[in-house]
Coordinates of C-alpha atoms in Angstrom, one line a residue:
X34 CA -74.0 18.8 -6.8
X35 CA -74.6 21.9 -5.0
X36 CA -71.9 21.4 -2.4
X37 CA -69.2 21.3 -5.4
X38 CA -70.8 24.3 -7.2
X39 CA -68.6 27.0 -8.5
X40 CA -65.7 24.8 -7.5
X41 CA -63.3 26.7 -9.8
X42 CA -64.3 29.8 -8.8
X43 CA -63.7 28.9 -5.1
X44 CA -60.1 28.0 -5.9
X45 CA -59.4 31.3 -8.6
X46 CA -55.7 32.2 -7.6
X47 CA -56.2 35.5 -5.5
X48 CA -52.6 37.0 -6.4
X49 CA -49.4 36.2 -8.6
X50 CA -48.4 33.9 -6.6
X51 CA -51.5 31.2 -6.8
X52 CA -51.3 30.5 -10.2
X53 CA -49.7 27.6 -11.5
X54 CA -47.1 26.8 -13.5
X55 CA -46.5 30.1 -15.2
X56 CA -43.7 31.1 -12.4
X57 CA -41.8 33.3 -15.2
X58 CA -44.6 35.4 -16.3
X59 CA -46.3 36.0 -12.8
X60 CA -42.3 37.2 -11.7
X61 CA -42.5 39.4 -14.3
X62 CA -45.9 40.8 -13.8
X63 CA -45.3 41.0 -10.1
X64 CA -42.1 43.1 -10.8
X65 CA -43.7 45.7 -13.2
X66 CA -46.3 46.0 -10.6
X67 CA -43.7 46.7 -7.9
X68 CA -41.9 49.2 -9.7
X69 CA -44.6 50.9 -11.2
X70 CA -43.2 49.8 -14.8
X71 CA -46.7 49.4 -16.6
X72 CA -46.9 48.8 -19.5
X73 CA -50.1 50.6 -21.9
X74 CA -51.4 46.9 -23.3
X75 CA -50.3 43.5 -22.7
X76 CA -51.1 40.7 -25.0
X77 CA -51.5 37.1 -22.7
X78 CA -51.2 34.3 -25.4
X79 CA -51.7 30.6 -24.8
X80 CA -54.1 27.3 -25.1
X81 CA -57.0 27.4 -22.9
X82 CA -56.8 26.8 -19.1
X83 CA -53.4 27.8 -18.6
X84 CA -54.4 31.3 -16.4
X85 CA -54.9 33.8 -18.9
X86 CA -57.9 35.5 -17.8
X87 CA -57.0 34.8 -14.0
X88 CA -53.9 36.6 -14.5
X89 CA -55.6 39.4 -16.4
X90 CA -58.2 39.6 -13.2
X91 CA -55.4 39.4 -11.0
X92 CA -53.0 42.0 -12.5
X93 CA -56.3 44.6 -13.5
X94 CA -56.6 44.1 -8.7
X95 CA -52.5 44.5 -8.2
X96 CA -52.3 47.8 -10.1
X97 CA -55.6 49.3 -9.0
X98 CA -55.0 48.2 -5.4
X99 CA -54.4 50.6 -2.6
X100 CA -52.0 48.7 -0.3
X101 CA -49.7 45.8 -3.0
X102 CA -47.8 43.4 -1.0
X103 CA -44.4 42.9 -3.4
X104 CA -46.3 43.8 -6.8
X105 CA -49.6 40.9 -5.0
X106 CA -52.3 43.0 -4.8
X107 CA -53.5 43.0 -1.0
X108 CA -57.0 41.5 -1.6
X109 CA -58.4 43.3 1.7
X110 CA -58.8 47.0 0.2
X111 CA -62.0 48.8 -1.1
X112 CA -60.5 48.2 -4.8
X113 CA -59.6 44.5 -4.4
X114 CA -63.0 43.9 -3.3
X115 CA -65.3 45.5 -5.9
X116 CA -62.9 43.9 -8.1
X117 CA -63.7 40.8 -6.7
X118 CA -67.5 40.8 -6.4
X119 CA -67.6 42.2 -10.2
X120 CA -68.9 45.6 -9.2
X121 CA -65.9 47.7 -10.5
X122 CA -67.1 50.0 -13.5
X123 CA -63.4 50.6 -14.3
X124 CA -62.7 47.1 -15.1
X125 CA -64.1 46.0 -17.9
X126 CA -64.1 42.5 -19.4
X127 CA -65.3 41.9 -22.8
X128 CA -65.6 38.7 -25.0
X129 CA -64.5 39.4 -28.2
X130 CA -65.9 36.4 -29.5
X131 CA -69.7 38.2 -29.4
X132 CA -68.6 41.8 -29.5
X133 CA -66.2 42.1 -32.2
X134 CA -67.2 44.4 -34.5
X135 CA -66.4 48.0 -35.4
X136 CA -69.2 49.5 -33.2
X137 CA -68.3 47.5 -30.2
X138 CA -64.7 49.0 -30.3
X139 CA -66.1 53.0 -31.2
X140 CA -68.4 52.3 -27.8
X141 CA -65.5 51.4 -26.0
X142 CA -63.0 54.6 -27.7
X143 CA -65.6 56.9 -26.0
X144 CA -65.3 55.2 -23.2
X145 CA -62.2 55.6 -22.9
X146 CA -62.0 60.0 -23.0
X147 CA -63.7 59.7 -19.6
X148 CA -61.2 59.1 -16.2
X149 CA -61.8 56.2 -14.1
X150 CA -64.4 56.7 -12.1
X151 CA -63.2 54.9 -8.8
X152 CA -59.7 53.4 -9.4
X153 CA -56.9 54.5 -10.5
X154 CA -56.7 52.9 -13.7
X155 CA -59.5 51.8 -16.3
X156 CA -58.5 48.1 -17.3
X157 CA -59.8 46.6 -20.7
X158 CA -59.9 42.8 -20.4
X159 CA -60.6 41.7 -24.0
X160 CA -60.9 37.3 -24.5
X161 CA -60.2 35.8 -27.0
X162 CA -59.5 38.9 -29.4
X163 CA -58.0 36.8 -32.5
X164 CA -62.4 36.8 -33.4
X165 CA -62.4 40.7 -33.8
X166 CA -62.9 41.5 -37.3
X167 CA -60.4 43.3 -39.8
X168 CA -62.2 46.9 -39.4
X169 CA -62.2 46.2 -35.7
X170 CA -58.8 45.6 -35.3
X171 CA -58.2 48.8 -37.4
X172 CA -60.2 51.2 -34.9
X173 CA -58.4 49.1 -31.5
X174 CA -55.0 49.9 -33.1
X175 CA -55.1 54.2 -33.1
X176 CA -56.0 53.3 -29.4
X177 CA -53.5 51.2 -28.8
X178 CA -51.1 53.9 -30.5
X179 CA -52.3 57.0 -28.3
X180 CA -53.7 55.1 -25.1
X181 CA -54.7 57.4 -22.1
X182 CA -52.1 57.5 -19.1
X183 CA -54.8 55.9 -17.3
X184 CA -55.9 53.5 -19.5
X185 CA -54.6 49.9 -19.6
X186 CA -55.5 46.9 -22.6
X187 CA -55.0 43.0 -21.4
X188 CA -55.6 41.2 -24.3
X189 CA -56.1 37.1 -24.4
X190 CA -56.0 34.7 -27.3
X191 CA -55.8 31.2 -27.5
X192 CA -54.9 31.8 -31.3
X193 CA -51.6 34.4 -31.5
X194 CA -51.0 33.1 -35.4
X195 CA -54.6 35.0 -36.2
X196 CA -53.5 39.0 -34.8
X197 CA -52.4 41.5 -37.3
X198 CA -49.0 42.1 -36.5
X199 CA -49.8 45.7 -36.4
X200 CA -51.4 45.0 -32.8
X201 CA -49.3 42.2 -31.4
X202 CA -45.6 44.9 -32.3
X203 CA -48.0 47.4 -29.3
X204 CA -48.2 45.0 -26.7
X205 CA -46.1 43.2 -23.9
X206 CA -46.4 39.6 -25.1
X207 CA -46.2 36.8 -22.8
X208 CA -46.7 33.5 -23.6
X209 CA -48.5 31.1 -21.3
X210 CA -47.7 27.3 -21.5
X211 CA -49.5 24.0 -20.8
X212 CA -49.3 23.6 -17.1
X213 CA -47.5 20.6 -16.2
X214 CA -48.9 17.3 -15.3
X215 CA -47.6 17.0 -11.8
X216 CA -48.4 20.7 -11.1
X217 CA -52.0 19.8 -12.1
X218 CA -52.1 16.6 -9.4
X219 CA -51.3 18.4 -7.0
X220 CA -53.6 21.3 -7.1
X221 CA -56.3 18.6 -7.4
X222 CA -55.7 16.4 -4.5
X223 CA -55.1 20.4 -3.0
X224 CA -59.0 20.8 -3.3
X225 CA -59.8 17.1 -2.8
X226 CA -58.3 17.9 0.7
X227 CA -59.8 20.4 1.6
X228 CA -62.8 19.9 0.2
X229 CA -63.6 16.2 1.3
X230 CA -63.6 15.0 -1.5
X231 CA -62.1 11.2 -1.5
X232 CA -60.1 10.6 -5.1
X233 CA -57.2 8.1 -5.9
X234 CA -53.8 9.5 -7.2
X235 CA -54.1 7.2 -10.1
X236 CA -57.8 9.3 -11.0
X237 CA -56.3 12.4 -10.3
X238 CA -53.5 11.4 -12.7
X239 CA -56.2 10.9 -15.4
X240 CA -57.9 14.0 -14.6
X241 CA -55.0 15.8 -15.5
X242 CA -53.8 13.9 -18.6
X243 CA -57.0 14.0 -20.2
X244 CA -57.5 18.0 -19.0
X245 CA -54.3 18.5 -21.4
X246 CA -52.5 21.0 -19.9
X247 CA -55.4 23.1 -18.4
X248 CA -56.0 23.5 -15.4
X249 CA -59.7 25.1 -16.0
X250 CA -60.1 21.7 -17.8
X251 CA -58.8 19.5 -14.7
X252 CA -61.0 21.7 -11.9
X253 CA -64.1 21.3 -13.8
X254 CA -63.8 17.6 -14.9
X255 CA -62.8 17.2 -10.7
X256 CA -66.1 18.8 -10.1
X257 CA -68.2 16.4 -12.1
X258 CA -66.8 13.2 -11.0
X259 CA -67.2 15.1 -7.2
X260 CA -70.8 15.5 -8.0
X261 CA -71.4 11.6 -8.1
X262 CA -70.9 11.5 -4.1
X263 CA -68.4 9.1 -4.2
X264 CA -64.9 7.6 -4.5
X265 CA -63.6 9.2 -7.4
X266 CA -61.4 6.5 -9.2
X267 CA -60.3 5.9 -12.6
X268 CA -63.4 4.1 -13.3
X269 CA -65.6 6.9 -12.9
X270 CA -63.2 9.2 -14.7
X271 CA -63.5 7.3 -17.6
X272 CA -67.5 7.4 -17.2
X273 CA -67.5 10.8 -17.0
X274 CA -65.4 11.7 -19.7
X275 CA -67.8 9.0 -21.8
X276 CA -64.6 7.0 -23.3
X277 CA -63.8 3.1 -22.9
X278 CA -60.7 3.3 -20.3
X279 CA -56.9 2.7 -21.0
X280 CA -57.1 -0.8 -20.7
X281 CA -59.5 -1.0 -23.2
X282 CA -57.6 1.4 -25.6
X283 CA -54.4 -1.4 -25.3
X284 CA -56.7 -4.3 -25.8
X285 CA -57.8 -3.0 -29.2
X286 CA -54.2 -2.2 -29.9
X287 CA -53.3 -5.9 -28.6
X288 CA -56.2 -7.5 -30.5
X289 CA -55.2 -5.6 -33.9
X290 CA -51.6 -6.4 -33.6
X291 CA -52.8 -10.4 -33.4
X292 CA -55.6 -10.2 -35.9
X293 CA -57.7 -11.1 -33.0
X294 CA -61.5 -10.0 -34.6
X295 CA -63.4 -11.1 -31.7
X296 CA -61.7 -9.0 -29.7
X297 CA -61.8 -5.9 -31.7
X298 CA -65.6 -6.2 -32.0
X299 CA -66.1 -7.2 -28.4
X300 CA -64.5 -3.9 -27.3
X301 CA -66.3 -1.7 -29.3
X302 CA -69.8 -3.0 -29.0
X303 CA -69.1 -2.5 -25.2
X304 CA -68.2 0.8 -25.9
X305 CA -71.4 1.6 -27.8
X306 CA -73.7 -0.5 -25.5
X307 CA -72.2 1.9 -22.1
X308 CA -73.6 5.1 -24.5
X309 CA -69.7 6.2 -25.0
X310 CA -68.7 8.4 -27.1
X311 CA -66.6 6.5 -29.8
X312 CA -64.6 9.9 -31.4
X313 CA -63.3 9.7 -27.2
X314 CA -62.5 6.8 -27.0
X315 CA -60.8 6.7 -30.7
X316 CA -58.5 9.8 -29.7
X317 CA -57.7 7.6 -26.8
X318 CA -56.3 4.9 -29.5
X319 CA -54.3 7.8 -30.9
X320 CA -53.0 9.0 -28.0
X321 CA -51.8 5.6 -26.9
X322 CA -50.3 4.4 -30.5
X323 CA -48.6 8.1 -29.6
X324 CA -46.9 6.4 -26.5
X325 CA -45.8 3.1 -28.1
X326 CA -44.0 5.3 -30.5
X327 CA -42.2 7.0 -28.3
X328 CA -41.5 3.0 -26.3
X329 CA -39.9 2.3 -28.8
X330 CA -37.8 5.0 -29.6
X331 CA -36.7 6.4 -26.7
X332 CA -34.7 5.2 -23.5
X333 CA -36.5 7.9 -21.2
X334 CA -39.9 7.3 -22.2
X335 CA -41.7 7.1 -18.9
X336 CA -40.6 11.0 -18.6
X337 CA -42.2 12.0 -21.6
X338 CA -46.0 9.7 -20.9
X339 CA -48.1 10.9 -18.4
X340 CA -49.1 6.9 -17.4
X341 CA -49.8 5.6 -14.4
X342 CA -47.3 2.4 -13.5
X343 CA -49.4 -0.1 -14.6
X344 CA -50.2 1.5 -17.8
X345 CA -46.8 1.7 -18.5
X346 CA -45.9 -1.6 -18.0
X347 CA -49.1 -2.7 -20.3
X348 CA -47.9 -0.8 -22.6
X349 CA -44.2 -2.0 -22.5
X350 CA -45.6 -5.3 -23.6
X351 CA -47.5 -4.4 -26.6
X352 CA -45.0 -2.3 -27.6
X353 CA -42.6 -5.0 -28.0
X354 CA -44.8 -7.2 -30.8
X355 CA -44.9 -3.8 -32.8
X356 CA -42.9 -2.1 -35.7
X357 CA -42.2 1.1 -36.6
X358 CA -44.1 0.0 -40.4
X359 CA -46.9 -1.3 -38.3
X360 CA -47.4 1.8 -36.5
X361 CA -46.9 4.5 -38.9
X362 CA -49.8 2.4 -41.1
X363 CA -52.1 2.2 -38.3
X364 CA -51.6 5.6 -37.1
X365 CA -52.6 6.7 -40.6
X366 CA -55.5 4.8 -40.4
X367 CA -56.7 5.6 -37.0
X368 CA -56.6 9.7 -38.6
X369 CA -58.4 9.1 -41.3
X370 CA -61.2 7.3 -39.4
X371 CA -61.3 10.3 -36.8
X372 CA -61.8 12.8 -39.7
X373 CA -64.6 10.6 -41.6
X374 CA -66.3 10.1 -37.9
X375 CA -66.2 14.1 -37.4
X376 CA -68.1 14.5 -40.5
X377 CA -71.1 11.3 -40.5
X378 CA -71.7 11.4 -36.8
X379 CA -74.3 8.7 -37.2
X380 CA -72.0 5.9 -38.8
X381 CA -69.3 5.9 -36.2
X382 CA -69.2 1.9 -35.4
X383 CA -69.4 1.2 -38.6
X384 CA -66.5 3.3 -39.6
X385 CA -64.5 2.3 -36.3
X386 CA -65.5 -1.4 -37.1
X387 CA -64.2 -1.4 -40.5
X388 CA -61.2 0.7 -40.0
X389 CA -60.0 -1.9 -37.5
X390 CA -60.4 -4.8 -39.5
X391 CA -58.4 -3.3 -42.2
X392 CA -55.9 -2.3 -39.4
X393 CA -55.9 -6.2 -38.3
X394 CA -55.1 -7.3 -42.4
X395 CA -52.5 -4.6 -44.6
X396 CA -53.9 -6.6 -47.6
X397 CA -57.0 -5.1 -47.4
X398 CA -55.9 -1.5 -47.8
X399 CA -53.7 0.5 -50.7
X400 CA -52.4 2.9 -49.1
X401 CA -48.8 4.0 -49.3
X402 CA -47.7 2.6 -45.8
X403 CA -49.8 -0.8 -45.8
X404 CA -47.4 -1.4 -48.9
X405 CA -44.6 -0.7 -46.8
X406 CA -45.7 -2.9 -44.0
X407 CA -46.2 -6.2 -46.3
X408 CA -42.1 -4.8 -47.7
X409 CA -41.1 -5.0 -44.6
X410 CA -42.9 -8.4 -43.3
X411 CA -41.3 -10.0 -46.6
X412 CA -37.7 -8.8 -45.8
X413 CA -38.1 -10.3 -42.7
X414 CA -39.6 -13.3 -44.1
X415 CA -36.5 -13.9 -46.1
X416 CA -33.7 -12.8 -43.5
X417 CA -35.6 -15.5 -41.4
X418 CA -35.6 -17.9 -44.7
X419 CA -31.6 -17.1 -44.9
X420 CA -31.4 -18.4 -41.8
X421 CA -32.7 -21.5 -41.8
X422 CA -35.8 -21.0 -40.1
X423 CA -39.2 -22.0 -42.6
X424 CA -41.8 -19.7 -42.7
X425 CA -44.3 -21.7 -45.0
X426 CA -46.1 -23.5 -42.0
X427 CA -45.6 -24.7 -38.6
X428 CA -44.9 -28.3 -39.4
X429 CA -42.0 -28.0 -41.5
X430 CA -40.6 -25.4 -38.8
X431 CA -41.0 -27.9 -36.2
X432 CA -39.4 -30.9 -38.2
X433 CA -36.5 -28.5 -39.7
X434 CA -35.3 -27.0 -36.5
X435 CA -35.2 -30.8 -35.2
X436 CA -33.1 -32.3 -38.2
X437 CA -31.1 -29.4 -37.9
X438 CA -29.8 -30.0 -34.5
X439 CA -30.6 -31.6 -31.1
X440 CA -30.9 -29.0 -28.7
X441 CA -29.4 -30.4 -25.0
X442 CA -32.0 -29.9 -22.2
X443 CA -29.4 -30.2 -19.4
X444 CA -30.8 -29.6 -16.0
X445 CA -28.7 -28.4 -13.0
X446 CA -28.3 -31.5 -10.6
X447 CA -27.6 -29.8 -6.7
X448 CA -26.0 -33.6 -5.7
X449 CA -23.7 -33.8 -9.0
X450 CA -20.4 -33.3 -7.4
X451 CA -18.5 -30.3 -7.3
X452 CA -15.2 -31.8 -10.0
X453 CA -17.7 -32.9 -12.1
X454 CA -19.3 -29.5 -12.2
X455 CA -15.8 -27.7 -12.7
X456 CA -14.7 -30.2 -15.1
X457 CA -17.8 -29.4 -17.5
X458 CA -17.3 -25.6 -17.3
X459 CA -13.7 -25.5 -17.9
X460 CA -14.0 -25.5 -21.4
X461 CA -16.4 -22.6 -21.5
X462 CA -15.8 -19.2 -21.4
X463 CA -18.1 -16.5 -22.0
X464 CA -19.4 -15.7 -25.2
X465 CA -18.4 -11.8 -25.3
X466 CA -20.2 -11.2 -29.0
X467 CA -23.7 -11.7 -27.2
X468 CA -25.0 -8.1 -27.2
X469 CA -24.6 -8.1 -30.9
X470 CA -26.2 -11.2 -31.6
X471 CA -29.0 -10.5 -29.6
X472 CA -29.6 -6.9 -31.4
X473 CA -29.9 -9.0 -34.4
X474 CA -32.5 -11.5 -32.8
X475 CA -34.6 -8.2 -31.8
X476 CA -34.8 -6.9 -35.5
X477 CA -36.4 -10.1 -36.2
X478 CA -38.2 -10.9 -33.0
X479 CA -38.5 -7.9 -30.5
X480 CA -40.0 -10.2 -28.1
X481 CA -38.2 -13.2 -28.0
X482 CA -34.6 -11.2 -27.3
X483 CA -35.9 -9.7 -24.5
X484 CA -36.8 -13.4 -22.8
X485 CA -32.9 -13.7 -22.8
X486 CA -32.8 -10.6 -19.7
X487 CA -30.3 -11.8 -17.0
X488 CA -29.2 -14.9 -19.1
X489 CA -25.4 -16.3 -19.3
X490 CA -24.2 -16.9 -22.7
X491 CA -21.1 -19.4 -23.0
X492 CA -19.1 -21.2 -26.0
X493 CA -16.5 -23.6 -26.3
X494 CA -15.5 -22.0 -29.6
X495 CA -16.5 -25.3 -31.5
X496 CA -20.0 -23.9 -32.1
X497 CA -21.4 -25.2 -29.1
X498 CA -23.3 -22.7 -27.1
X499 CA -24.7 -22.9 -23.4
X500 CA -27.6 -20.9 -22.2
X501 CA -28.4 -20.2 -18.6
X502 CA -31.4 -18.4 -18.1
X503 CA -34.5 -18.3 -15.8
X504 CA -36.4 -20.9 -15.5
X505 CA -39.6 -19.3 -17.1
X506 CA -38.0 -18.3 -20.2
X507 CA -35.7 -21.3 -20.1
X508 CA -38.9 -23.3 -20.7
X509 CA -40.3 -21.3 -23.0
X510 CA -37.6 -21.3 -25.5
X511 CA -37.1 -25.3 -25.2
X512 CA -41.1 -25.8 -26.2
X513 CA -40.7 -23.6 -29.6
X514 CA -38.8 -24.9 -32.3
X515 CA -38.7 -21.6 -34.4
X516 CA -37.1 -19.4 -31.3
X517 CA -34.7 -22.1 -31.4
X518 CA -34.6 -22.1 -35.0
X519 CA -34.3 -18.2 -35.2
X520 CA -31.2 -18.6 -32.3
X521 CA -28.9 -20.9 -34.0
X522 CA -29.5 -19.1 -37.7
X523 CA -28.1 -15.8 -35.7
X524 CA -25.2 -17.2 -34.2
X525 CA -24.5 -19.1 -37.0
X526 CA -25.0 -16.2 -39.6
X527 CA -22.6 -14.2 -37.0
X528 CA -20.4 -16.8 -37.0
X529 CA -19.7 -18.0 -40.0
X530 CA -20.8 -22.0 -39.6
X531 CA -23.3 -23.4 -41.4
X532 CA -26.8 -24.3 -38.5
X533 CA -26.0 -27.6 -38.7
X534 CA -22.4 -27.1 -36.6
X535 CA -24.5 -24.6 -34.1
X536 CA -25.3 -26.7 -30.9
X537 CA -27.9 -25.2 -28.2
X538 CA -27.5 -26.3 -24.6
X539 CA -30.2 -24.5 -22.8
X540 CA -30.1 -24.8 -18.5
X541 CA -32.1 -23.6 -15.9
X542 CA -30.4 -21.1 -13.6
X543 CA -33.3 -21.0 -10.9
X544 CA -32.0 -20.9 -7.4
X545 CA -27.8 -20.1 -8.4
X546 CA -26.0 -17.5 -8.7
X547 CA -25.5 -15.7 -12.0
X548 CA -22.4 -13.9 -12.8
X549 CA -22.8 -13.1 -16.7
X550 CA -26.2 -10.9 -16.5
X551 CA -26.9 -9.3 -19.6
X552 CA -28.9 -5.7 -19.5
X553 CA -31.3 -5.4 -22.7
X554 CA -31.4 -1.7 -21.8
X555 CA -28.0 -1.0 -22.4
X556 CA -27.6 -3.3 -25.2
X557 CA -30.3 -1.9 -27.1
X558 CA -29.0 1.8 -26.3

């Protein structure tokens, strides 16, 4: 572990220009510099490990230092260096979390009636000032109204709600924001390079989602998975953080969504038997319930997840057997659990364990949004009933969606001659009301609409209806009598037939040429 110590440290931005993603503020700061526009106190605002303090550092070395290069300061002159090495008296950092009282601020106040000893300017670094008390805040604002010429306040906070607006109306506010997730990658595989250390794009991609927008966060979590002396994967990432991975986040989901009990309690005793840490691993539930939601809802999601490609696609799938109901009363669920595992620490799988099996049954809760789950599952129940397709068990399914119609399993025969072929399709044209039917398949079964990607819908207007589709899903519809039963009550609810006058002819398109593809992503737009 020595090799990797002080890591961050090693790679502390040196001027304006290292920091990351905080372009706008750094031009700013680098311009005041420049033009010798200071400003008496600045007030650097912003969640933690986004460059706050390293800015402060770096702005306390550009406007005491002796030779700036464009508003950087030049990091080779006798100021940059004792600012460096910690040994400058005149720059003074303080942590208002342990010195925030009144005394601490009078000590500073005299202080201050004395000229820098050294440089040209004292600075005041003052963390996370939001903790200074009320009579504290009182004695820092005359100062703040009558600063010395040579005096300069840099304060940080992670919490800019909690400052009297007395002090924040006296300072230069900037406002520093999570650093983005690509900016983070590659500052990591940056010191993975030149620091030997071997790591996969898909860790370093976790590094920086779980680091959440800090890149303090992401350095030091890099530094721990370095100190194992090997191939830093996702695996290890995971271990290190002391959470059950991604996959294992989307097989609970999975498992929950199916009622699949086994599963559920399979997952989490592995969790607990590995020693990790279930309030992780439950955030990680959140997190990815988070990204179905947005699935579901948006046409642009993979911009807005920070997923690796297979996580994406995972997630894609499970996505698809979920509602909105189903979500919202889960999500509920899964916060409620968080908060009661924050407060008995000791009872965590039981509280995990029996928060999921009330997830896998709405019965079994009262809460406002299990009630509007088993609505919804009964609307569908009798928009299904409406159209023809029995919900009461699977053998009356089967043996209605048989009496209701035949469906034609017509296979494509390569040695059927050409006339014949013609002759068969001149009475069919393509079925232009498609996209609409199949939106009204997807309200009742998300998954089954989107087997029918890149299949050819035709109609001889008599109510008979040929599908060409991919052999796969061609298959797959034949062998279940409720898809087929769910089919013809949509066409014939859209149509105005009863079922009975809806005929299915369902072929396999494998190895020709399909002129009538149908994109779900548009139709679902």
């Amino acid at each position: 572990m020595s090799e990797y110590r002080a890591l961050y440290r090693k790679w502390r931005p040196s001027d304006f220009d290292g920091v990351c993603g905080q372009d706008g503020i750094t031009d700013i700061l680098k311009y005041e510099v420049a033009n010798n526009r200071l400003s008496h106190a600045y007030l650097f605002c912003g969640s933690r490990g986004t460059g706050k303090t390293s800015c402060a550092k770096i702005l306390a070395k550009a406007v005491n230092c002796e030779n700036p290069q464009n508003g950087n300061p030049c990091n080779c002159c006798e100021s940059c260096r004792s600012i460096d090495a910690g040994i400058a008296t005149d720059v003074i950092e303080m942590d208002a979390a342990s010195n925030n009282g009144i005394n601490d601020v009078r000590d500073m106040q005299d202080e201050i009636a004395f000229t820098p000893a050294l440089l040209k300017y004292r600075v005041y670094i003052i963390d996370e000032v939001h903790m200074m008390s009320g009579q504290a805040f009182n004695a820092l604002l005359k100062t703040l109204e009558e600063p010395p010429e040579y005096v300069i306040f840099i304060l940080a906070t992670t919490e800019y709600h909690k400052l009297p607006t007395t002090i924040v109306s006296r300072c230069q506010r900037f406002d520093f924001k999570r650093i983005a997730t690509d900016v983070i990658i590659g500052r990591l595989l940056e010191i993975s390079r030149n620091e030997g250390i071997d790591i996969t794009d898909d860790a370093a991609r976790i590094i920086a989602r779980v680091s959440r927008g800090g890149m303090r966060d992401a350095i030091s979590l890099l530094e721990l998975c370095a100190g194992a002396n090997t191939k830093i994967d996702e695996d290890l990432v995971f271990a290190t953080v002391g959470s059950g991975n991604r996959e294992s986040a989307f097989k609970i989901i999975e498992a929950v969504g199916s009622a699949d009990y086994e599963t559920v309690y399979s997952v989490i005793n592995d969790i607990v038997m590995k020693s990790g840490d279930l309030s992780v691993f439950w955030q990680e539930i959140i997190d990815a319930y988070r990204d179905i939601m947005i699935v579901k809802n948006s046409d642009r999601a993979k911009i807005y997840l920070d997923l690796t490609d297979a996580e994406y696609t995972a997630l894609s799938s499970i996505a698809s057997g979920y509602t909105m109901a189903r979500l919202s009363y889960h999500t509920v669920m899964l916060e409620g659990a968080l908060a009661d595992m924050q407060r008995a620490i000791n009872s965590k799988r039981a509280i995990a364990e029996i928060t999921l099996t009330r997830m896998c049954d709405s019965r079994l809760s009262a809460t406002n949004e299990s009630l509007l789950l088993r609505i919804e599952e009964l609307e569908r129940t009798v928009k299904m009933m409406k159209l023809g397709v029995p919900v009461t068990s699977s053998a009356p399914i089967a043996e209605s969606a048989k009496n209701l119609n035949p469906v034609e399993k017509t296979e494509q025969n390569p040695e059927e001659p050409k006339k014949a072929e013609d002759k068969k399709d001149a009475a069919l044209n393509i079925y232009g009301d498609w996209g609409a039917v199949l939106k009204k398949i997807a309200e009742l079964k998300r998954s089954l609409s989107a087997g029918f990607a890149g299949a050819s819908v035709y109609t001889d207007g008599s109510g008979k209806f040929v599908f060409r589709m991919k052999g796969f899903f061609c298959d797959k519809l034949r062998s279940s009598d409720t898809d087929l039963a769910i089919v013809r009550g949509v066409l014939a609810e859209y149509e105005g037939r009863p079922p009975a006058e809806i005929t299915l002819v369902i072929e396999s398109t494998d190895g020709q040429v399909n002129n009538n593809i149908t994109d779900l992503e548009d139709l679902f737009k």
